Amino acid sequence: MTKIAVIIGSTRPGRRGANVAQWVQDASNSHEAIKAGDATVEIVDIAEFGLPLLDEAMPALFGQYRNEHTHQWSRTIASYDAFVFVTPEYNRSVPASLKNAIDFLYHEWSNKAAGFVSYGTQGGVRAVEHLRTALAEVKVADVATAVGLQIFTDFTFSDPTNPLDPGTVTPGPHHEPALHKMLDELIAWSGALKPLRAEGAAH
Ligand SMILES: Cc1cc2nc3c(=O)[nH]c(=O)nc-3n(C[C@H](O)[C@H](O)[C@H](O)COP(=O)(O)O)c2cc1C
């Protein structure tokens, strides 16, 4: 069984990220491995953890956490085998909320696989490229296939000029097959890395 967390990277009131994550979960339900019960997909919302800007004295590599919010975030991330990061593009990168949440932990991410669903005016691809680089440092294996939703074509808004309208995710027909291909890669790589996770847990 592969436990997959769909992590909502943005925390902004009125964010579109929550609807994107919901689309990911709904569209994953028709994936073969998930239908068969070999994998599960759950949404993890960074906003629910109330993480401040990094306030741990020791680098996460040492695993010596002082704060209850860090322990809660640690327990949650440690309980998953793989991640789908749902990220918008903020100023050509990831939202600070997501980078901060990654920085809080280390071993909880390591030897796990990650895929990406991004969104923005150019599909959020520049955020994903930055995210891939950051995740390399915490030993996450990033799969090649990703989904990039375009704000102006893959969402429906009652008022497209209103940044507080989260809109409805109405993705083009090519996105769900891409999501499923990404899940194939994610489940395969997460399985391949399982012995390394077991080795880490034994030390
Ligand atoms: C601070 C900020 C910076 C942004 N910068 C970019 C950007 O560089 N490229 C882009 O395509 N969209 C950019 N946008 C637009 C976002 O992609 C769009 O608002 C998206 O819905 C934000 O995600 P969220 O609704 O989950 O917060 C930016 C939005 C914000 C709030």
Short mmCIF file of C-alpha atoms and ligand atoms in Angstrom, two decimals:
data_model
loop_
_atom_site.label_atom_id
_atom_site.label_comp_id
_atom_site.label_asym_id
_atom_site.label_seq_id
_atom_site.Cartn_x
_atom_site.Cartn_y
_atom_site.Cartn_z
CA MET A 1 0.00 0.00 0.00
CA THR A 2 1.36 3.39 -1.02
CA LYS A 3 0.10 6.31 1.04
CA ILE A 4 0.14 9.49 -1.04
CA ALA A 5 -0.30 12.97 0.44
CA VAL A 6 -1.56 15.76 -1.80
CA ILE A 7 0.01 18.81 -0.15
CA ILE A 8 -1.67 22.20 -0.64
CA GLY A 9 1.24 24.63 -0.93
CA SER A 10 -0.60 27.96 -0.71
CA THR A 11 -2.22 29.30 2.45
CA ARG A 12 -3.70 32.59 1.12
CA PRO A 13 -7.35 33.33 2.01
CA GLY A 14 -9.28 32.84 -1.25
CA ARG A 15 -6.55 30.57 -2.63
CA ARG A 16 -7.18 28.35 -5.63
CA GLY A 17 -4.93 25.63 -4.23
CA ALA A 18 -7.62 23.88 -2.18
CA ASN A 19 -9.81 23.38 -5.27
CA VAL A 20 -6.82 22.13 -7.26
CA ALA A 21 -5.98 19.60 -4.53
CA GLN A 22 -9.61 18.45 -4.49
CA TRP A 23 -9.46 17.95 -8.28
CA VAL A 24 -6.27 15.89 -7.83
CA GLN A 25 -7.93 13.67 -5.26
CA ASP A 26 -11.13 13.25 -7.30
CA ALA A 27 -9.27 12.56 -10.56
CA SER A 28 -7.00 10.06 -8.77
CA ASN A 29 -9.96 7.92 -7.78
CA SER A 30 -10.16 6.43 -11.28
CA HIS A 31 -6.48 5.42 -11.26
CA GLU A 32 -6.10 1.62 -11.31
CA ALA A 33 -3.89 1.29 -8.22
CA ILE A 34 -6.16 3.55 -6.19
CA LYS A 35 -9.31 1.75 -7.35
CA ALA A 36 -7.65 -1.54 -6.39
CA GLY A 37 -6.80 -0.24 -2.92
CA ASP A 38 -3.04 -0.51 -3.55
CA ALA A 39 -2.62 3.23 -3.01
CA THR A 40 -4.49 5.95 -1.12
CA VAL A 41 -4.62 9.69 -1.74
CA GLU A 42 -5.25 12.13 1.11
CA ILE A 43 -5.14 15.92 1.19
CA VAL A 44 -2.71 17.58 3.60
CA ASP A 45 -3.27 21.30 4.10
CA ILE A 46 -0.24 23.26 5.33
CA ALA A 47 -2.64 26.00 6.48
CA GLU A 48 -4.08 23.68 9.13
CA PHE A 49 -0.73 23.30 10.92
CA GLY A 50 -0.26 26.98 11.78
CA LEU A 51 3.45 26.83 11.01
CA PRO A 52 5.18 30.16 11.69
CA LEU A 53 8.31 31.13 9.74
CA LEU A 54 10.88 28.51 10.70
CA ASP A 55 11.34 28.81 14.47
CA GLU A 56 13.38 25.70 15.27
CA ALA A 57 16.92 26.37 16.48
CA MET A 58 18.43 23.13 15.18
CA PRO A 59 18.47 22.30 11.46
CA ALA A 60 15.85 19.66 10.69
CA LEU A 61 18.58 17.19 9.72
CA PHE A 62 19.14 16.61 13.47
CA GLY A 63 15.47 15.87 14.17
CA GLN A 64 15.54 17.74 17.50
CA TYR A 65 12.25 19.58 17.43
CA ARG A 66 11.26 21.98 20.18
CA ASN A 67 7.79 23.07 19.09
CA GLU A 68 4.51 21.20 19.09
CA HIS A 69 3.59 22.53 15.60
CA THR A 70 6.80 20.95 14.25
CA HIS A 71 6.05 17.62 15.94
CA GLN A 72 2.55 17.61 14.45
CA TRP A 73 3.86 18.45 10.96
CA SER A 74 6.59 15.82 11.37
CA ARG A 75 4.17 13.06 12.38
CA THR A 76 1.91 13.86 9.44
CA ILE A 77 4.62 13.90 6.76
CA ALA A 78 6.37 10.85 8.24
CA SER A 79 3.16 8.84 7.80
CA TYR A 80 3.21 9.10 3.97
CA ASP A 81 5.22 7.25 1.33
CA ALA A 82 4.88 9.76 -1.52
CA PHE A 83 3.74 13.31 -2.19
CA VAL A 84 1.92 15.30 -4.81
CA PHE A 85 2.82 18.95 -4.30
CA VAL A 86 0.05 21.29 -5.40
CA THR A 87 1.76 24.59 -5.96
CA PRO A 88 0.98 27.93 -7.54
CA GLU A 89 3.73 30.11 -8.96
CA TYR A 90 4.49 33.18 -6.84
CA ASN A 91 7.03 35.55 -8.40
CA ARG A 92 8.45 32.75 -10.56
CA SER A 93 8.90 30.40 -7.59
CA VAL A 94 7.01 28.46 -4.93
CA PRO A 95 4.95 30.23 -2.25
CA ALA A 96 6.98 30.93 0.88
CA SER A 97 4.45 28.84 2.84
CA LEU A 98 5.48 25.72 0.95
CA LYS A 99 9.23 26.29 1.07
CA ASN A 100 8.95 27.05 4.79
CA ALA A 101 6.98 23.85 5.42
CA ILE A 102 9.62 21.83 3.56
CA ASP A 103 12.43 23.47 5.55
CA PHE A 104 10.85 22.45 8.88
CA LEU A 105 11.62 18.75 8.25
CA TYR A 106 14.29 16.53 6.76
CA HIS A 107 14.14 12.76 7.35
CA GLU A 108 10.35 12.77 7.06
CA TRP A 109 10.77 13.64 3.34
CA SER A 110 13.77 11.44 2.56
CA ASN A 111 13.71 8.42 0.26
CA LYS A 112 10.18 9.20 -0.83
CA ALA A 113 8.87 10.15 -4.26
CA ALA A 114 7.16 13.36 -5.35
CA GLY A 115 5.07 14.56 -8.25
CA PHE A 116 3.75 18.04 -9.01
CA VAL A 117 0.52 19.73 -9.96
CA SER A 118 1.17 23.41 -10.55
CA TYR A 119 -0.90 26.33 -11.73
CA GLY A 120 -0.31 29.86 -12.91
CA THR A 121 -0.52 31.99 -15.99
CA GLN A 122 2.14 29.74 -17.58
CA GLY A 123 1.09 26.58 -15.76
CA GLY A 124 3.32 27.26 -12.75
CA VAL A 125 6.26 25.43 -14.31
CA ARG A 126 8.88 27.79 -12.89
CA ALA A 127 7.67 27.02 -9.37
CA VAL A 128 8.04 23.31 -10.08
CA GLU A 129 11.60 23.72 -11.32
CA HIS A 130 12.56 25.50 -8.07
CA LEU A 131 10.73 22.90 -6.03
CA ARG A 132 12.61 20.04 -7.71
CA THR A 133 15.91 21.66 -6.74
CA ALA A 134 14.90 22.23 -3.11
CA LEU A 135 13.54 18.70 -2.72
CA ALA A 136 16.80 17.19 -3.97
CA GLU A 137 18.43 18.45 -0.78
CA VAL A 138 16.00 16.51 1.43
CA LYS A 139 16.47 13.37 -0.69
CA VAL A 140 13.13 13.36 -2.47
CA ALA A 141 12.95 11.57 -5.82
CA ASP A 142 10.97 13.82 -8.18
CA VAL A 143 9.18 12.07 -11.04
CA ALA A 144 9.35 13.53 -14.54
CA THR A 145 5.68 13.74 -15.46
CA ALA A 146 3.86 16.73 -14.02
CA VAL A 147 0.56 18.54 -14.48
CA GLY A 148 0.60 22.28 -15.19
CA LEU A 149 -2.79 24.01 -15.10
CA GLN A 150 -3.21 27.34 -16.88
CA ILE A 151 -5.18 29.94 -14.94
CA PHE A 152 -6.92 31.28 -18.05
CA THR A 153 -7.89 27.97 -19.66
CA ASP A 154 -8.08 25.27 -16.95
CA PHE A 155 -10.23 27.21 -14.46
CA THR A 156 -13.68 28.74 -14.71
CA PHE A 157 -14.31 32.00 -12.86
CA SER A 158 -17.40 34.06 -12.39
CA ASP A 159 -15.02 37.07 -12.50
CA PRO A 160 -11.55 36.22 -13.88
CA THR A 161 -10.17 39.57 -12.73
CA ASN A 162 -11.12 38.94 -9.09
CA PRO A 163 -8.15 37.34 -7.26
CA LEU A 164 -10.49 36.37 -4.41
CA ASP A 165 -12.56 34.11 -6.69
CA PRO A 166 -11.04 30.64 -6.18
CA GLY A 167 -12.81 29.47 -9.33
CA THR A 168 -13.65 25.94 -10.36
CA VAL A 169 -10.99 23.64 -11.77
CA THR A 170 -12.13 22.70 -15.27
CA PRO A 171 -8.97 21.17 -16.74
CA GLY A 172 -8.44 20.33 -20.39
CA PRO A 173 -8.91 16.62 -21.25
CA HIS A 174 -5.15 15.96 -21.46
CA HIS A 175 -4.57 16.71 -17.76
CA GLU A 176 -6.19 13.66 -16.18
CA PRO A 177 -4.14 11.17 -18.27
CA ALA A 178 -1.01 13.14 -17.32
CA LEU A 179 -2.01 12.98 -13.66
CA HIS A 180 -2.45 9.20 -13.92
CA LYS A 181 0.93 8.82 -15.63
CA MET A 182 2.48 10.86 -12.82
CA LEU A 183 0.78 8.59 -10.25
CA ASP A 184 2.17 5.52 -12.07
CA GLU A 185 5.69 6.94 -11.75
CA LEU A 186 5.10 8.06 -8.17
CA ILE A 187 3.86 4.67 -6.99
CA ALA A 188 6.68 2.84 -8.82
CA TRP A 189 9.45 5.05 -7.41
CA SER A 190 7.97 5.11 -3.93
CA GLY A 191 7.94 1.29 -3.99
CA ALA A 192 11.52 1.13 -5.28
CA LEU A 193 12.69 3.38 -2.43
CA LYS A 194 10.92 1.40 0.30
CA PRO A 195 14.03 -0.61 1.31
CA LEU A 196 15.92 2.65 1.87
CA ARG A 197 13.10 3.98 4.06
CA ALA A 198 13.13 0.76 6.09
CA GLU A 199 16.91 1.05 6.47
CA GLY A 200 16.55 4.65 7.69
CA ALA A 201 13.89 3.64 10.22
CA ALA A 202 16.19 0.93 11.61
CA HIS A 203 18.90 3.45 12.54
C1 LIG B 1 2.35 36.90 -4.53
C2 LIG B 1 1.90 36.37 -5.85
C3 LIG B 1 2.80 36.29 -6.89
C4 LIG B 1 2.41 35.74 -8.12
N1 LIG B 1 3.33 35.55 -9.09
C5 LIG B 1 3.01 34.85 -10.19
C6 LIG B 1 4.00 34.45 -11.11
O1 LIG B 1 5.18 34.73 -10.98
N2 LIG B 1 3.62 33.70 -12.17
C7 LIG B 1 2.32 33.32 -12.37
O2 LIG B 1 2.03 32.63 -13.35
N3 LIG B 1 1.35 33.70 -11.51
C8 LIG B 1 1.66 34.43 -10.43
N4 LIG B 1 0.70 34.79 -9.52
C9 LIG B 1 -0.69 34.43 -9.82
C10 LIG B 1 -0.98 33.06 -9.22
O3 LIG B 1 -0.49 32.03 -10.02
C11 LIG B 1 -2.48 32.89 -9.01
O4 LIG B 1 -2.99 33.99 -8.29
C12 LIG B 1 -2.78 31.63 -8.22
O5 LIG B 1 -4.16 31.44 -8.11
C13 LIG B 1 -2.17 31.71 -6.83
O6 LIG B 1 -2.38 30.52 -6.12
P1 LIG B 1 -3.37 30.47 -4.86
O7 LIG B 1 -4.70 30.97 -5.37
O8 LIG B 1 -3.43 29.03 -4.44
O9 LIG B 1 -2.80 31.39 -3.81
C14 LIG B 1 1.07 35.35 -8.31
C15 LIG B 1 0.16 35.49 -7.25
C16 LIG B 1 0.56 35.98 -6.05
C17 LIG B 1 -0.44 36.05 -4.89
#
